[in-house]
Amino acid sequence: MTLAPFANEPTLELRRASVRAGLDEAMARVDATLPLRVPVMIGEDERFDGQLVSTDPGEPERVVADSAQGSASDVDAAVALARGGSLQWASRTAEERAQALVRAAAWMRERRLELAALEVRECAKPWPEADADVCEAIDFLEYYARGAIELAASPELVQVPGERNELRYVPRGVAAVVAPWNFPIAIPCGMTAGALATGNTVVLKPAEQSPGCALRIVQALRAGGVPPEAISLLPGEGDVGAALVRHRDVQTIAFTGSQPVGLEIIRAAAEVVPGQRYLKQVVAELGGKNCVIVDADADLDEAVPGIVSSAFIYAGQKCSAAARVLVHEAIADQLIDRVAGAVSVLDVGQADQLATEVPPVIERAAKERVDRYAQIARRDGRIAARAEPVPNRGWFCPPTVAVDLPAGSPVLEEEIFGPLLAIERVRDVEHACDIVDGLPFALTGGLFARDPSTVRYVRGRTPVGNLYINRGITGAMVGRQPFGGNRLSGNGTKAGGPDYLRHFVEPRALTENTMRHGLEV
Ligand code: NDP
């Protein structure tokens, strides 16, 4: 099978009236199916007994999915099935597995408007972000399909007369995929696709806020030809994830989520339980506190929109979102004025409205958390802008800019994951880099500066996983910006990058004596 070279799935041209009309029609079709009934899916078995409910963050009384909830015995059953099915799936060639993923991508492409509409409803992703998320899921399927074929072609080793050496990458076995809600199709699909492409079987535990989106991923993969025993779905809460990652027969854990949960998983994975025969491999993509440095010579016409969109699009709920701006004191007042002006006119509204820039946050607990940090910012510093009023139904938080916070403030140091941006003055770029260096997080970061020597200096110093220069700091594209954090933001795996699949395989070296001693050949 020859696949065309990878290319990113193009996002929709939302300026076209016909495209916008298509979105409305897709939303009407999706609304007519709500609430979605999401089963626990273990192989061919499906159990529907709604206990978990996902709701629209903008209209919390609208139930989007009525989902069954996995139990400890479901974890055992799903892992046993995945283990039993792993030899069969692993015995398929990389090309055969790639074909299944490419067909799953085609399934999603055909339904991309409905998938985006479901994200709008279930996670309040505004249309452009929801569409981009579906495109990213398609990209992961296509990219890892190709990557797995490349990985299956063994690398060249040194060969000497009388000896044949070979290095092969083989699947590790059962992979537990534990996902967050903020990229509700792309992230679980990406981790699952990475594991499946390389011949592992998967048990997927999606976030409790987005079981409906997870159902669509499993349907796409099965429609593409991934056998039921190779992909099971266990919707549920954190306890299901905790039981899954601790299971004796899980060999790989692909986790994306918050730092505390990630650290707990890494600890759990290090415990060898009775009967366990593998060291568990953990792919951990965790939270951040992403800083944007603005030097005195920065082009503010570029910096202001870059900062505002990075901090507030999707209500600051992208892991890559800007949380702190470190601006040279010579232009700090000017930057604060301009960012405050731009933030105060942001369009806060329902995710299904195309004009909306800032939707609600995901749930009540998130709103309460963001409001708490906003109060601390008001108490300890100064609020430079707050886009109020916001709609009174749904989990809306006013986009807020805080300044003059004291060093060590939790607003500066902790991941808030909402529409609250802190701006701080720094003496110079070196001072800003010292602050970035001092953080335990190192996910994304940005720099606005014109002097090439400043750019060189920051490139050389910054510890972050993804550094963006003179542009916004969100929107990593598969194959173009391999994505993932360093330090306590992740263990350095790069989703959508050339090395990602290596985390799902184990290398085996084989050496054969080819001298045929004493034999007539
Ligand atoms: P959480 O860490 O709360 O949850 C992530 C997943 O882990 C969910 O499925 C959750 O289940 C599950 N879980 C919760 N507790 C446990 C446990 N003890 N053991 C195993 N699994 C558990 O993150 P969120 O879903 O709230 O996502 C937001 C976070 O994810 C932010 O910190 C963000 O920065 C980070 N993130 C990082 C990315 C990256 O690439 N570095 C990308 C996207 C998000 P349940 O939903 O039931 O709680």
Coordinates of C-alpha atoms and ligand atoms in Angstrom, one line a residue:
M1 CA 0.0 0.0 0.0
T2 CA 1.3 3.4 -0.9
L3 CA 0.0 6.3 1.0
A4 CA 0.3 9.9 -0.3
P5 CA 2.7 12.0 1.8
F6 CA 1.0 13.3 5.0
A7 CA -0.7 16.7 4.7
N8 CA -2.7 18.5 7.4
E9 CA -6.5 18.3 7.0
P10 CA -7.6 21.8 5.9
T11 CA -9.9 23.6 8.4
L12 CA -13.3 25.0 7.2
E13 CA -13.5 28.3 5.5
L14 CA -16.0 29.8 7.9
R15 CA -16.2 33.1 6.1
R16 CA -18.2 31.3 3.4
A17 CA -22.0 31.5 3.9
S18 CA -22.5 28.0 2.5
V19 CA -20.1 26.6 5.0
R20 CA -21.8 28.4 7.9
A21 CA -25.2 27.1 6.7
G22 CA -23.7 23.6 6.8
L23 CA -22.8 24.1 10.4
D24 CA -26.4 25.1 11.3
E25 CA -27.7 22.0 9.6
A26 CA -25.2 19.7 11.3
M27 CA -26.1 21.2 14.6
A28 CA -29.8 20.6 14.0
R29 CA -29.0 17.0 13.1
V30 CA -26.9 16.5 16.3
D31 CA -29.4 18.2 18.5
A32 CA -32.1 15.8 17.2
T33 CA -30.0 12.9 18.5
L34 CA -29.4 14.2 22.0
P35 CA -28.9 12.9 24.6
L36 CA -26.5 10.4 23.1
R37 CA -26.5 7.1 24.8
V38 CA -22.9 6.0 25.4
P39 CA -22.3 2.4 26.4
V40 CA -19.4 0.7 28.2
M41 CA -18.0 -1.1 25.1
I42 CA -15.9 -4.2 25.8
G43 CA -15.4 -6.0 22.6
E44 CA -18.8 -6.8 21.1
D45 CA -20.5 -6.3 24.5
E46 CA -22.2 -3.0 25.1
R47 CA -23.8 -2.1 28.4
F48 CA -26.1 0.8 28.5
D49 CA -27.0 1.9 32.0
G50 CA -26.8 5.6 32.3
Q51 CA -25.1 6.9 35.4
L52 CA -22.7 9.5 34.0
V53 CA -24.2 12.5 32.3
S54 CA -22.4 15.1 30.3
T55 CA -24.1 18.5 29.9
D56 CA -23.7 21.6 27.7
P57 CA -21.5 24.0 29.7
G58 CA -23.4 26.9 28.1
E59 CA -26.9 25.4 28.9
P60 CA -26.2 23.1 31.8
E61 CA -29.8 21.8 31.8
R62 CA -29.2 20.3 28.3
V63 CA -28.0 16.7 28.6
V64 CA -25.6 15.9 25.8
A65 CA -24.7 12.3 26.7
D66 CA -26.2 9.8 29.0
S67 CA -23.4 7.4 29.6
A68 CA -22.8 4.1 31.2
Q69 CA -20.0 4.1 33.8
G70 CA -17.2 1.6 33.9
S71 CA -16.6 -0.5 37.0
A72 CA -13.7 -2.3 38.5
S73 CA -14.9 -5.5 36.9
D74 CA -15.3 -3.8 33.5
V75 CA -11.6 -2.8 33.8
D76 CA -10.7 -6.4 34.4
A77 CA -12.9 -7.6 31.5
A78 CA -11.6 -4.9 29.1
V79 CA -8.0 -5.5 29.9
A80 CA -8.4 -9.3 29.6
L81 CA -10.1 -8.9 26.2
A82 CA -7.4 -6.5 25.0
R83 CA -4.7 -8.9 26.2
G84 CA -6.4 -11.8 24.4
G85 CA -6.7 -9.8 21.2
S86 CA -3.3 -8.3 21.2
L87 CA -1.5 -11.2 19.4
Q88 CA -4.0 -11.1 16.6
W89 CA -3.8 -7.3 16.1
A90 CA -0.1 -7.3 16.5
S91 CA 0.2 -10.0 13.8
R92 CA -1.3 -7.7 11.2
T93 CA 1.3 -5.9 9.1
A94 CA 1.9 -2.2 9.8
E95 CA 0.3 -1.6 6.4
E96 CA -2.9 -3.4 7.3
R97 CA -3.2 -1.5 10.6
A98 CA -2.5 1.8 8.8
Q99 CA -5.3 1.0 6.3
A100 CA -7.7 0.7 9.2
L101 CA -6.6 4.1 10.7
V102 CA -6.9 5.8 7.3
R103 CA -10.4 4.4 6.9
A104 CA -11.2 5.7 10.4
A105 CA -10.0 9.1 9.3
A106 CA -12.2 8.9 6.2
W107 CA -15.2 8.1 8.5
M108 CA -14.5 11.2 10.5
R109 CA -13.9 13.3 7.4
E110 CA -17.4 12.3 6.1
R111 CA -19.0 13.4 9.4
R112 CA -16.7 16.2 10.4
L113 CA -19.5 18.8 10.7
E114 CA -21.5 16.6 13.1
L115 CA -18.4 15.7 15.1
A116 CA -17.6 19.4 15.5
A117 CA -21.2 20.1 16.4
L118 CA -21.0 17.5 19.1
E119 CA -17.9 19.2 20.6
V120 CA -19.7 22.5 20.5
R121 CA -22.4 21.0 22.6
E122 CA -20.5 18.7 24.9
C123 CA -17.4 20.8 25.7
A124 CA -18.5 24.3 24.5
K125 CA -15.8 24.5 21.9
P126 CA -16.6 27.4 19.6
W127 CA -16.9 26.3 15.9
P128 CA -13.4 27.2 14.7
E129 CA -11.8 25.3 17.6
A130 CA -14.2 22.4 17.3
D131 CA -13.5 22.1 13.6
A132 CA -9.7 22.3 14.2
D133 CA -10.0 19.6 16.8
V134 CA -11.7 17.2 14.4
C135 CA -9.1 18.0 11.8
E136 CA -6.4 17.3 14.3
A137 CA -7.9 13.9 15.1
I138 CA -7.9 13.1 11.4
D139 CA -4.3 14.3 11.2
F140 CA -3.2 12.0 14.1
L141 CA -4.8 9.0 12.3
E142 CA -3.2 9.7 9.0
Y143 CA 0.2 10.7 10.5
Y144 CA 0.6 7.7 12.8
A145 CA -0.6 5.3 10.1
R146 CA 2.4 6.5 8.0
G147 CA 4.7 6.7 10.9
A148 CA 4.0 3.1 11.9
I149 CA 4.8 1.8 8.4
E150 CA 8.2 3.7 8.6
L151 CA 8.9 2.3 12.0
A152 CA 8.2 -1.3 10.8
A153 CA 11.1 -0.9 8.3
S154 CA 14.0 -1.9 10.5
P155 CA 16.8 0.6 10.8
E156 CA 20.2 -0.3 9.2
L157 CA 22.7 -1.7 11.7
V158 CA 26.4 -2.4 11.2
Q159 CA 26.8 -5.8 9.5
V160 CA 30.1 -7.8 9.4
P161 CA 30.8 -11.0 7.5
G162 CA 29.3 -14.1 9.1
E163 CA 26.7 -12.2 11.2
R164 CA 23.3 -10.8 10.5
N165 CA 22.0 -8.1 12.8
E166 CA 18.5 -6.8 13.0
L167 CA 16.5 -4.4 15.1
R168 CA 12.7 -4.6 15.2
Y169 CA 10.1 -2.6 17.0
V170 CA 7.4 -4.7 18.4
P171 CA 4.1 -3.7 20.1
R172 CA 4.3 -3.6 23.9
G173 CA 0.8 -5.1 24.4
V174 CA -2.2 -3.5 26.2
A175 CA -2.3 0.3 26.3
A176 CA -4.5 2.3 28.7
V177 CA -5.4 5.6 27.2
V178 CA -6.6 8.2 29.8
A179 CA -7.7 11.5 28.2
P180 CA -8.8 15.0 29.2
W181 CA -11.9 16.8 27.9
N182 CA -10.4 19.9 26.4
F183 CA -9.5 18.4 23.0
P184 CA -12.3 15.9 23.3
I185 CA -11.8 14.1 20.0
A186 CA -8.2 15.0 19.0
I187 CA -6.3 14.0 22.1
P188 CA -8.0 10.6 22.9
C189 CA -7.9 9.8 19.2
G190 CA -4.3 10.7 18.9
M191 CA -3.1 8.6 21.9
T192 CA -5.3 5.7 20.8
A193 CA -4.1 5.9 17.2
G194 CA -0.5 5.9 18.3
A195 CA -1.0 2.8 20.3
L196 CA -3.1 1.0 17.6
A197 CA -0.8 1.9 14.7
T198 CA 2.1 0.2 16.4
G199 CA 0.1 -3.0 17.1
N200 CA -1.1 -2.5 20.7
T201 CA -4.6 -3.0 21.8
V202 CA -6.3 -0.2 23.7
V203 CA -8.7 0.4 26.6
L204 CA -9.8 4.0 26.4
K205 CA -11.0 6.0 29.5
P206 CA -12.2 9.4 28.3
A207 CA -12.8 12.3 30.6
E208 CA -16.1 12.2 32.4
Q209 CA -17.1 15.5 30.7
S210 CA -16.9 14.1 27.2
P211 CA -18.1 10.5 26.8
G212 CA -20.1 11.4 23.7
C213 CA -17.1 12.5 21.8
A214 CA -15.2 9.4 22.9
L215 CA -18.0 7.2 21.5
R216 CA -17.5 8.7 18.1
I217 CA -13.8 7.9 18.2
V218 CA -14.4 4.3 18.9
Q219 CA -17.1 4.1 16.2
A220 CA -14.7 5.6 13.7
L221 CA -12.0 3.1 14.5
R222 CA -14.3 0.1 14.4
A223 CA -15.8 1.3 11.2
G224 CA -12.3 1.6 9.8
G225 CA -11.7 -2.1 10.6
V226 CA -10.0 -2.1 14.1
P227 CA -11.4 -5.3 15.6
P228 CA -13.6 -4.8 18.7
E229 CA -11.2 -6.6 21.0
A230 CA -8.5 -4.1 20.0
I231 CA -10.4 -1.0 21.2
S232 CA -12.7 -0.9 24.2
L233 CA -14.4 2.1 25.7
L234 CA -14.7 2.6 29.5
P235 CA -16.4 5.9 30.2
G236 CA -16.3 6.8 33.9
E237 CA -14.7 8.9 36.5
G238 CA -11.2 9.1 37.9
D239 CA -11.5 5.8 39.8
V240 CA -11.9 3.9 36.5
G241 CA -8.7 5.5 35.2
A242 CA -7.0 4.7 38.5
A243 CA -8.0 1.1 38.3
L244 CA -7.0 0.8 34.7
V245 CA -3.5 2.3 35.0
R246 CA -2.8 0.0 38.0
H247 CA -3.9 -3.2 36.2
R248 CA -1.2 -5.8 36.1
D249 CA -1.6 -6.5 32.4
V250 CA -1.5 -2.9 31.2
Q251 CA 2.0 -2.3 29.7
T252 CA 1.7 1.2 28.4
I253 CA -0.2 4.2 29.8
A254 CA -0.9 7.1 27.6
F255 CA -2.1 10.0 29.7
T256 CA -2.9 13.6 29.0
G257 CA -4.2 15.7 31.8
S258 CA -3.4 17.6 34.9
Q259 CA -0.1 17.5 36.7
P260 CA -1.4 16.0 40.0
V261 CA -3.2 13.1 38.3
G262 CA -0.2 12.6 36.0
L263 CA 2.2 12.4 38.9
E264 CA -0.1 10.0 40.7
I265 CA -0.2 7.8 37.6
I266 CA 3.6 7.8 37.2
R267 CA 3.9 6.7 40.9
A268 CA 1.3 4.0 40.4
A269 CA 3.0 2.7 37.3
A270 CA 6.3 2.3 39.2
E271 CA 4.7 -0.2 41.6
V272 CA 5.1 -3.7 40.4
V273 CA 2.0 -5.7 41.4
P274 CA 2.0 -9.5 41.9
G275 CA 1.9 -11.2 38.6
Q276 CA 3.1 -8.2 36.6
R277 CA 5.7 -9.1 34.0
Y278 CA 6.5 -5.7 32.4
L279 CA 7.8 -2.3 33.4
K280 CA 5.0 0.0 32.6
Q281 CA 5.8 2.8 30.1
V282 CA 4.1 6.1 30.8
V283 CA 3.5 8.8 28.2
A284 CA 2.6 11.8 30.3
E285 CA 1.5 15.1 28.9
L286 CA 0.6 17.4 31.7
G287 CA -0.4 21.0 32.6
G288 CA 1.5 24.2 32.2
K289 CA 1.9 27.8 33.2
N290 CA 2.7 29.3 29.8
C291 CA 4.6 32.5 29.6
V292 CA 5.0 35.0 26.8
I293 CA 8.0 37.3 26.8
V294 CA 7.6 40.7 25.2
D295 CA 10.8 42.7 24.6
A296 CA 11.0 46.5 24.3
D297 CA 11.3 46.4 20.5
A298 CA 8.4 44.0 19.9
D299 CA 5.8 44.9 17.3
L300 CA 2.7 45.4 19.5
D301 CA 0.4 45.2 16.5
E302 CA 1.5 41.6 16.3
A303 CA 2.0 40.9 20.1
V304 CA -1.4 42.2 21.3
P305 CA -3.6 40.0 19.1
G306 CA -1.2 37.1 19.6
I307 CA -1.4 37.3 23.4
V308 CA -5.1 37.9 23.5
S309 CA -6.0 35.0 21.3
S310 CA -3.5 32.7 23.0
A311 CA -4.9 33.5 26.5
F312 CA -8.6 33.7 25.8
I313 CA -9.7 31.6 22.9
Y314 CA -11.6 28.6 24.2
A315 CA -11.7 30.5 27.6
G316 CA -8.0 29.8 28.3
Q317 CA -8.7 26.1 28.4
K318 CA -6.0 24.9 26.0
C319 CA -3.1 23.4 27.7
S320 CA -0.9 25.6 25.5
A321 CA -2.8 28.8 26.5
A322 CA -0.9 31.9 27.6
A323 CA -1.2 32.5 31.3
R324 CA 1.6 35.0 32.1
V325 CA 3.0 37.9 30.0
L326 CA 6.5 39.1 31.0
V327 CA 6.9 42.5 29.4
H328 CA 9.9 44.8 29.3
E329 CA 9.2 47.7 31.7
A330 CA 9.9 50.2 28.9
I331 CA 6.7 49.3 27.1
A332 CA 4.7 47.7 29.9
D333 CA 2.2 50.5 30.3
Q334 CA 1.5 50.6 26.6
L335 CA 1.1 46.8 26.3
I336 CA -1.1 46.6 29.4
D337 CA -3.4 49.4 28.0
R338 CA -3.7 47.7 24.6
V339 CA -4.2 44.2 25.9
A340 CA -6.8 45.5 28.4
G341 CA -8.6 47.4 25.6
A342 CA -8.7 44.3 23.5
V343 CA -9.9 42.0 26.3
S344 CA -12.6 44.4 27.4
V345 CA -14.4 44.0 24.0
L346 CA -14.0 40.3 23.7
D347 CA -17.2 38.6 22.6
V348 CA -18.2 36.2 25.5
G349 CA -21.1 34.0 24.5
Q350 CA -22.4 30.6 23.6
A351 CA -20.1 28.3 21.7
D352 CA -22.6 27.8 18.8
Q353 CA -22.5 31.5 17.9
L354 CA -19.9 32.2 15.3
A355 CA -19.1 35.6 16.8
T356 CA -18.2 34.1 20.1
E357 CA -14.5 34.4 21.1
V358 CA -14.8 33.3 24.7
P359 CA -17.2 30.5 25.6
P360 CA -18.1 29.2 29.1
V361 CA -15.7 27.1 31.0
I362 CA -16.3 23.3 31.2
E363 CA -18.2 23.0 34.4
R364 CA -19.3 24.6 37.7
A365 CA -16.1 23.5 39.5
A366 CA -14.0 25.2 36.8
K367 CA -15.9 28.4 37.1
E368 CA -15.5 28.4 40.9
R369 CA -11.8 27.8 40.5
V370 CA -11.3 30.6 38.0
D371 CA -13.4 33.0 40.1
R372 CA -11.3 32.1 43.2
Y373 CA -8.1 33.1 41.4
A374 CA -9.7 36.3 40.1
Q375 CA -10.5 37.2 43.7
I376 CA -6.9 36.6 44.7
A377 CA -5.8 38.7 41.8
R378 CA -8.1 41.5 42.8
R379 CA -6.9 41.3 46.4
D380 CA -3.2 41.1 45.8
G381 CA -2.9 43.1 42.6
R382 CA -4.9 45.2 40.2
I383 CA -7.5 44.1 37.6
A384 CA -6.6 45.9 34.4
A385 CA -9.6 44.6 32.4
R386 CA -12.6 42.4 32.9
A387 CA -15.1 41.8 30.1
E388 CA -18.4 42.0 31.9
P389 CA -21.3 41.3 31.9
V390 CA -21.3 37.7 30.8
P391 CA -24.4 35.5 30.1
N392 CA -25.9 34.4 33.4
R393 CA -26.8 30.9 32.2
G394 CA -23.9 28.5 31.9
W395 CA -20.4 28.4 33.4
F396 CA -19.2 31.8 32.1
C397 CA -16.2 33.6 33.6
P398 CA -15.4 37.1 32.5
P399 CA -12.1 37.4 30.6
T400 CA -9.8 39.1 33.1
V401 CA -6.3 40.7 33.0
A402 CA -4.5 41.0 36.3
V403 CA -1.4 43.2 36.9
D404 CA 0.9 44.3 39.7
L405 CA 0.8 40.9 41.4
P406 CA 3.5 40.1 44.0
A407 CA 6.1 37.5 43.3
G408 CA 5.0 34.1 44.5
S409 CA 1.3 34.8 44.0
P410 CA -0.7 31.7 43.2
V411 CA -2.1 33.5 40.2
L412 CA 1.4 33.7 38.8
E413 CA 2.5 30.2 39.7
E414 CA -0.4 27.8 39.5
E415 CA -2.3 26.5 36.5
I416 CA -5.7 28.2 36.5
F417 CA -7.0 26.8 33.2
G418 CA -9.4 29.6 32.5
P419 CA -9.7 33.2 31.0
L420 CA -7.4 34.9 33.4
L421 CA -4.1 36.4 32.2
A422 CA -1.4 38.0 34.4
I423 CA 0.9 40.6 33.1
E424 CA 4.2 41.4 34.8
R425 CA 6.9 43.9 34.2
V426 CA 10.5 42.7 33.8
R427 CA 13.8 44.6 33.6
D428 CA 14.8 42.9 30.4
V429 CA 14.6 39.6 28.5
E430 CA 17.2 38.0 30.7
H431 CA 15.1 38.7 33.8
A432 CA 12.1 37.2 32.0
C433 CA 14.1 34.1 31.1
D434 CA 15.1 33.7 34.8
I435 CA 11.4 33.7 35.7
V436 CA 10.6 31.1 33.1
D437 CA 13.6 29.0 34.2
G438 CA 12.4 29.1 37.7
L439 CA 9.0 27.5 37.0
P440 CA 8.5 23.8 37.4
F441 CA 6.2 23.8 34.3
A442 CA 7.6 24.0 30.8
L443 CA 4.9 23.3 28.3
T444 CA 4.7 26.2 25.8
G445 CA 6.1 29.7 25.7
G446 CA 6.4 32.7 23.5
L447 CA 8.6 35.6 22.6
F448 CA 7.8 38.8 20.8
A449 CA 11.0 40.6 19.8
R450 CA 12.6 42.0 16.7
D451 CA 16.3 41.8 17.4
P452 CA 17.7 38.5 16.0
S453 CA 20.2 38.3 18.9
T454 CA 17.3 38.4 21.4
V455 CA 15.6 35.6 19.5
R456 CA 18.8 33.6 19.5
Y457 CA 19.3 34.2 23.3
V458 CA 15.8 33.1 24.2
R459 CA 15.9 30.1 21.9
G460 CA 19.1 29.0 23.6
R461 CA 17.8 29.4 27.1
T462 CA 14.2 28.5 27.3
P463 CA 13.3 25.2 28.8
V464 CA 9.8 24.9 27.3
G465 CA 8.6 22.1 25.1
N466 CA 7.1 24.3 22.4
L467 CA 8.5 27.8 21.9
Y468 CA 6.7 30.2 19.5
I469 CA 8.4 33.3 18.3
N470 CA 6.5 36.3 17.1
R471 CA 3.1 34.5 16.9
G472 CA 0.4 33.1 19.1
I473 CA 1.4 30.1 21.3
T474 CA -1.5 27.8 20.7
G475 CA -2.6 25.8 17.6
A476 CA 0.2 23.2 17.2
M477 CA -0.3 21.2 14.0
V478 CA 0.4 17.5 13.6
G479 CA 3.7 17.0 11.8
R480 CA 4.6 20.7 12.0
Q481 CA 4.8 21.4 15.7
P482 CA 5.4 18.1 17.6
F483 CA 3.7 18.9 20.9
G484 CA 4.5 18.2 24.5
G485 CA 6.1 19.7 27.6
N486 CA 9.3 19.3 29.6
R487 CA 10.1 19.4 33.3
L488 CA 6.9 18.8 35.3
S489 CA 4.8 19.4 32.2
G490 CA 5.5 16.1 30.7
N491 CA 8.1 13.4 30.0
G492 CA 9.2 14.8 26.7
T493 CA 7.0 12.8 24.4
K494 CA 5.9 14.8 21.4
A495 CA 2.4 14.1 20.1
G496 CA 2.2 14.5 16.3
G497 CA 6.0 14.2 16.0
P498 CA 8.4 11.7 14.4
D499 CA 9.4 10.1 17.7
Y500 CA 6.0 9.6 19.3
L501 CA 5.3 6.1 18.2
R502 CA 8.6 4.8 19.8
H503 CA 6.9 5.1 23.2
F504 CA 4.4 2.4 22.2
V505 CA 6.9 -0.3 21.1
E506 CA 9.8 -2.1 22.5
P507 CA 12.9 -2.7 20.5
R508 CA 14.3 -6.2 20.0
A509 CA 17.7 -6.9 18.6
L510 CA 18.5 -10.2 16.8
T511 CA 21.9 -11.5 15.9
E512 CA 22.3 -14.6 13.8
N513 CA 25.6 -16.4 13.1
T514 CA 25.5 -17.0 9.3
M515 CA 28.9 -19.0 9.1
R516 CA 27.2 -22.4 8.8
H517 CA 30.1 -24.1 10.6
G518 CA 30.9 -27.5 9.3
L519 CA 27.8 -27.7 7.1
E520 CA 27.7 -28.0 3.4
V521 CA 25.5 -25.2 2.0
Ligands
NDP1 P1 -7.5 15.6 34.7 O1 -6.1 15.3 35.1 O2 -8.4 16.0 35.8 O3 -8.2 14.3 34.0 C1 -7.5 13.7 32.9 C2 -8.1 12.2 32.9 O4 -7.6 11.5 34.0 C3 -9.6 12.1 32.9 O5 -10.0 11.1 32.1 C4 -9.8 11.8 34.4 O6 -11.0 11.3 34.7 C5 -8.7 10.9 34.7 N1 -8.3 10.7 36.1 C6 -8.7 11.5 37.1 N2 -8.1 11.0 38.3 C7 -7.4 9.9 37.9 C8 -6.6 9.0 38.6 N3 -6.4 9.1 39.9 N4 -6.0 8.0 37.9 C9 -6.2 7.9 36.6 N5 -6.9 8.7 35.9 C10 -7.6 9.7 36.5 O7 -7.4 16.7 33.6 P2 -8.6 17.4 32.8 O8 -9.5 16.4 32.1 O9 -9.3 18.4 33.7 O10 -7.8 18.2 31.7 C11 -7.2 19.4 31.9 C12 -5.7 19.3 32.2 O11 -5.1 18.6 31.2 C13 -5.0 20.6 32.3 O12 -4.1 20.5 33.4 C14 -4.3 20.7 31.0 O13 -3.1 21.5 31.1 C15 -3.9 19.3 30.8 N6 -3.7 19.0 29.3 C16 -2.4 18.9 28.9 C17 -2.1 18.7 27.6 C18 -0.7 18.5 27.1 O14 -0.6 18.1 25.9 N7 0.3 18.6 27.9 C19 -3.2 18.8 26.6 C20 -4.5 18.9 27.1 C21 -4.7 19.1 28.5 P3 -12.3 12.3 35.1 O15 -12.6 13.0 33.9 O16 -13.3 11.4 35.5 O17 -11.7 13.1 36.2

